[in-house]
Amino acid sequence: MTLRSILALGFLSSITLVAQESTSKRQVFPALVEPTAKVEGWGTSVNPELDCQFELKDGKLTISVPPTQISRDLAAEIGVVNAPRVLQPVKGDFSFTVRVEGNSKPDGGSTQQGRVSYTGAALILMADTDHVVTLARAAISSGGGKPNGYANFEIRSAGKLLQMGSGENPLPVEGPVFMKLERHGNEVRAAISVDGAMWKDLPAKKLPESWPEQSFVGVAAITTSASGFEPTFTQIRSGKSSNP
């Protein structure tokens, strides 16, 4: 998630997303940073702020972020890299598909002063906190207005936001949503669906040559909603990508 500035009200096409790079000295952390815990079938949980919960029930993973004034993100350019996440190691090409459920409506105001309230139930490819690809079932809300849902597909490398997301791919804020993230060589592909059958491909993103060899794939809860956030993920498919 990037810093956002609402320049005009209306549907997502009238929203401009603005990224501001932090001038403070940035620390780079590994993808798996203590404290961690094993989550059967999903990998290893990471809980940087020590206040989130990870619940696994009937194969469904729920990440619970409590009501708080602490933003949760994986945005090195603004110095916020504390999103709770569950990761598994991956090398080379892969395909990872999840079903996302839960209320994605941002509420209770924003934890970032002067910015919109945001939630993002995310599929991520991550080498460290400076190298992250994010595909999120995202929603934003400003001033208590009606939330807008969309697919947010972004890439960060060496602590910089290389390609930001846009509001051109709307998604419902309620009901299930399916997301797919794949790697083919130095290309990362993403797709979204509301039924798991009909998919919409998003423009692919290129990994820079400097991208670290060891990476992790998994899910994360990203939010600036002061009322908390509880996305639930069901793992549909995980393995090697099959298409060239």
XYZ file of C-alpha atoms in Angstrom:
244
model
C 0.000 0.000 0.000
C 1.230 3.460 -0.852
C 0.430 6.842 0.660
C -2.712 8.110 -0.991
C -4.142 11.518 -1.656
C -7.738 11.982 -2.738
C -7.786 14.640 -5.458
C -11.409 14.163 -6.455
C -14.403 12.268 -5.082
C -16.242 9.605 -7.042
C -15.380 6.180 -8.378
C -11.875 4.791 -8.463
C -11.064 6.353 -11.812
C -11.135 9.740 -10.076
C -8.596 8.728 -7.420
C -4.902 9.509 -7.801
C -2.503 7.462 -5.727
C 0.546 9.384 -4.570
C 3.724 7.783 -3.223
C 6.123 9.733 -1.072
C 9.586 8.369 -0.344
C 10.859 8.641 3.204
C 14.031 10.658 3.672
C 14.907 8.979 6.958
C 17.473 6.199 7.138
C 15.759 2.894 6.433
C 16.426 -0.465 8.051
C 16.097 -3.624 5.972
C 14.694 -6.697 7.719
C 14.497 -10.302 6.506
C 11.125 -11.648 5.389
C 11.061 -13.915 8.441
C 11.799 -11.832 11.519
C 11.210 -12.918 15.132
C 8.875 -13.737 16.689
C 7.727 -16.487 14.335
C 5.529 -19.569 14.627
C 4.723 -22.482 12.343
C 1.304 -22.530 10.666
C 0.514 -25.999 9.329
C 0.096 -26.049 5.569
C 0.903 -22.352 5.215
C 4.449 -21.790 6.456
C 5.709 -19.445 9.163
C 3.860 -16.538 10.754
C 5.534 -13.181 11.405
C 4.036 -10.827 14.004
C 6.234 -7.686 14.138
C 4.007 -5.660 16.501
C 3.298 -8.676 18.774
C -0.427 -7.895 18.894
C -1.909 -9.846 15.965
C -3.455 -13.311 16.052
C -3.232 -16.152 13.534
C -6.047 -18.724 13.626
C -6.120 -21.863 11.489
C -9.470 -23.656 11.337
C -10.603 -26.201 8.752
C -7.747 -25.137 6.502
C -8.739 -21.457 6.625
C -6.215 -18.943 7.937
C -7.470 -15.774 9.638
C -5.072 -12.944 10.461
C -6.546 -10.605 13.087
C -5.229 -7.058 13.456
C -6.757 -5.421 16.565
C -8.218 -1.894 16.692
C -5.152 0.326 16.951
C -3.465 3.528 15.843
C -0.540 1.585 14.346
C -0.476 1.248 10.561
C 0.439 -2.160 9.090
C 2.198 -2.197 5.739
C 5.057 -3.559 3.636
C 6.080 -0.186 2.224
C 9.807 0.400 2.738
C 9.662 3.767 0.985
C 7.653 5.189 3.883
C 9.408 3.148 6.577
C 6.422 0.950 7.497
C 7.221 -2.769 7.097
C 5.310 -4.347 9.978
C 2.375 -6.127 8.311
C 1.536 -9.485 9.928
C 2.179 -12.248 7.428
C 2.539 -15.992 6.869
C 5.254 -17.103 4.447
C 6.741 -20.227 2.905
C 10.057 -20.404 1.010
C 9.948 -20.569 -2.775
C 12.587 -20.773 -5.504
C 12.077 -20.112 -9.170
C 8.678 -20.262 -10.847
C 5.548 -20.808 -8.757
C 1.771 -20.428 -8.759
C -0.200 -19.506 -5.622
C -3.980 -19.081 -5.500
C -6.150 -18.111 -2.527
C -9.765 -17.354 -1.739
C -10.181 -14.264 0.455
C -13.145 -13.724 2.765
C -14.030 -11.326 5.553
C -15.176 -7.744 5.798
C -12.745 -5.558 3.862
C -14.519 -2.259 4.634
C -12.091 0.241 6.211
C -13.708 1.831 9.248
C -12.912 3.867 12.334
C -10.767 6.427 10.555
C -7.193 6.156 9.305
C -4.070 5.484 11.348
C -2.127 7.723 8.931
C -2.994 11.367 9.547
C -4.374 13.112 6.489
C -4.659 9.858 4.535
C -7.525 7.588 3.596
C -8.395 4.462 5.559
C -7.215 1.313 3.748
C -7.408 -2.464 4.050
C -5.540 -4.980 1.918
C -5.833 -8.760 2.176
C -2.677 -9.575 0.263
C -0.865 -12.297 -1.604
C 2.830 -11.460 -1.463
C 6.178 -12.455 -2.937
C 8.871 -11.258 -0.553
C 12.652 -11.546 -0.333
C 13.064 -9.012 2.493
C 11.351 -5.794 3.550
C 13.013 -3.959 0.646
C 11.841 -6.454 -2.000
C 8.102 -7.144 -2.063
C 5.439 -7.856 -4.686
C 1.888 -7.358 -3.408
C -1.464 -8.391 -4.873
C -4.190 -7.213 -2.505
C -7.942 -7.323 -2.300
C -7.958 -3.662 -1.301
C -10.519 -1.123 -0.146
C -10.289 2.565 0.708
C -12.659 4.906 2.504
C -12.434 8.640 3.075
C -14.357 10.592 5.696
C -16.811 7.825 6.429
C -17.911 7.626 2.801
C -18.793 4.518 0.852
C -15.736 2.243 0.559
C -14.293 1.446 -2.856
C -12.834 -2.002 -3.469
C -10.188 -2.829 -6.058
C -7.213 -5.063 -6.868
C -3.937 -3.433 -5.817
C -0.883 -4.915 -7.601
C 2.476 -3.336 -6.681
C 6.191 -4.087 -6.735
C 8.976 -2.708 -4.544
C 12.687 -3.305 -5.033
C 15.689 -1.936 -3.121
C 13.239 -0.100 -0.874
C 11.630 1.832 -3.724
C 8.125 1.606 -5.141
C 8.757 0.740 -8.793
C 5.183 0.229 -9.950
C 2.234 1.362 -7.867
C -1.276 -0.035 -7.927
C -4.267 1.649 -9.484
C -8.025 1.637 -9.096
C -8.701 0.317 -12.589
C -9.710 -3.180 -11.450
C -12.693 -2.899 -9.078
C -13.596 -5.650 -6.623
C -16.533 -6.027 -4.215
C -15.839 -5.148 -0.586
C -18.034 -8.018 0.623
C -18.193 -11.689 -0.304
C -15.371 -13.949 -1.468
C -12.672 -12.910 -3.926
C -10.068 -15.159 -5.560
C -6.495 -14.041 -6.267
C -3.644 -15.696 -8.150
C 0.052 -14.786 -8.137
C 2.562 -16.513 -10.432
C 6.225 -16.155 -11.277
C 7.596 -16.998 -14.713
C 11.297 -16.198 -14.863
C 11.656 -12.503 -14.068
C 7.960 -11.838 -14.682
C 5.266 -11.834 -11.991
C 1.685 -12.301 -13.155
C -1.514 -11.663 -11.239
C -5.185 -12.456 -11.778
C -8.429 -11.835 -9.880
C -11.852 -13.494 -9.862
C -15.120 -13.209 -7.965
C -16.141 -16.843 -8.547
C -12.903 -18.787 -9.026
C -13.875 -19.671 -12.593
C -13.723 -16.492 -14.678
C -10.381 -14.749 -14.215
C -9.133 -11.295 -15.147
C -5.410 -10.995 -15.782
C -3.644 -7.855 -14.572
C -0.661 -6.328 -16.403
C 2.434 -8.360 -15.502
C 5.337 -6.835 -13.583
C 9.047 -7.387 -14.156
C 11.418 -8.316 -11.355
C 14.695 -6.388 -11.595
C 17.893 -8.376 -12.097
C 18.948 -7.424 -8.569
C 16.023 -9.334 -7.021
C 17.406 -11.751 -4.369
C 17.397 -15.447 -5.285
C 15.811 -16.618 -2.018
C 12.207 -15.489 -1.745
C 9.037 -16.337 0.157
C 5.403 -16.458 -0.922
C 2.373 -16.109 1.322
C -0.323 -13.828 2.667
C -0.439 -10.623 4.708
C -2.894 -8.236 6.367
C -2.174 -4.619 5.390
C -4.264 -1.869 6.944
C -4.537 1.725 8.101
C -8.054 1.147 9.425
C -8.223 2.100 13.098
C -11.072 -0.342 13.703
C -8.926 -3.405 12.992
C -8.914 -5.939 10.165
C -9.563 -9.714 9.961
C -9.090 -11.237 6.499
C -9.513 -14.995 6.053
C -7.549 -16.917 3.422
C -8.190 -20.362 1.950
C -5.300 -21.861 0.017
C -6.618 -23.152 -3.304
C -3.412 -24.043 -5.104
C 0.295 -23.846 -4.412
C 3.069 -25.201 -6.587
C 5.101 -24.689 -9.728
C 3.604 -22.510 -12.443
C 2.686 -24.550 -15.501
C 2.251 -22.011 -18.304
C 5.224 -20.422 -20.090
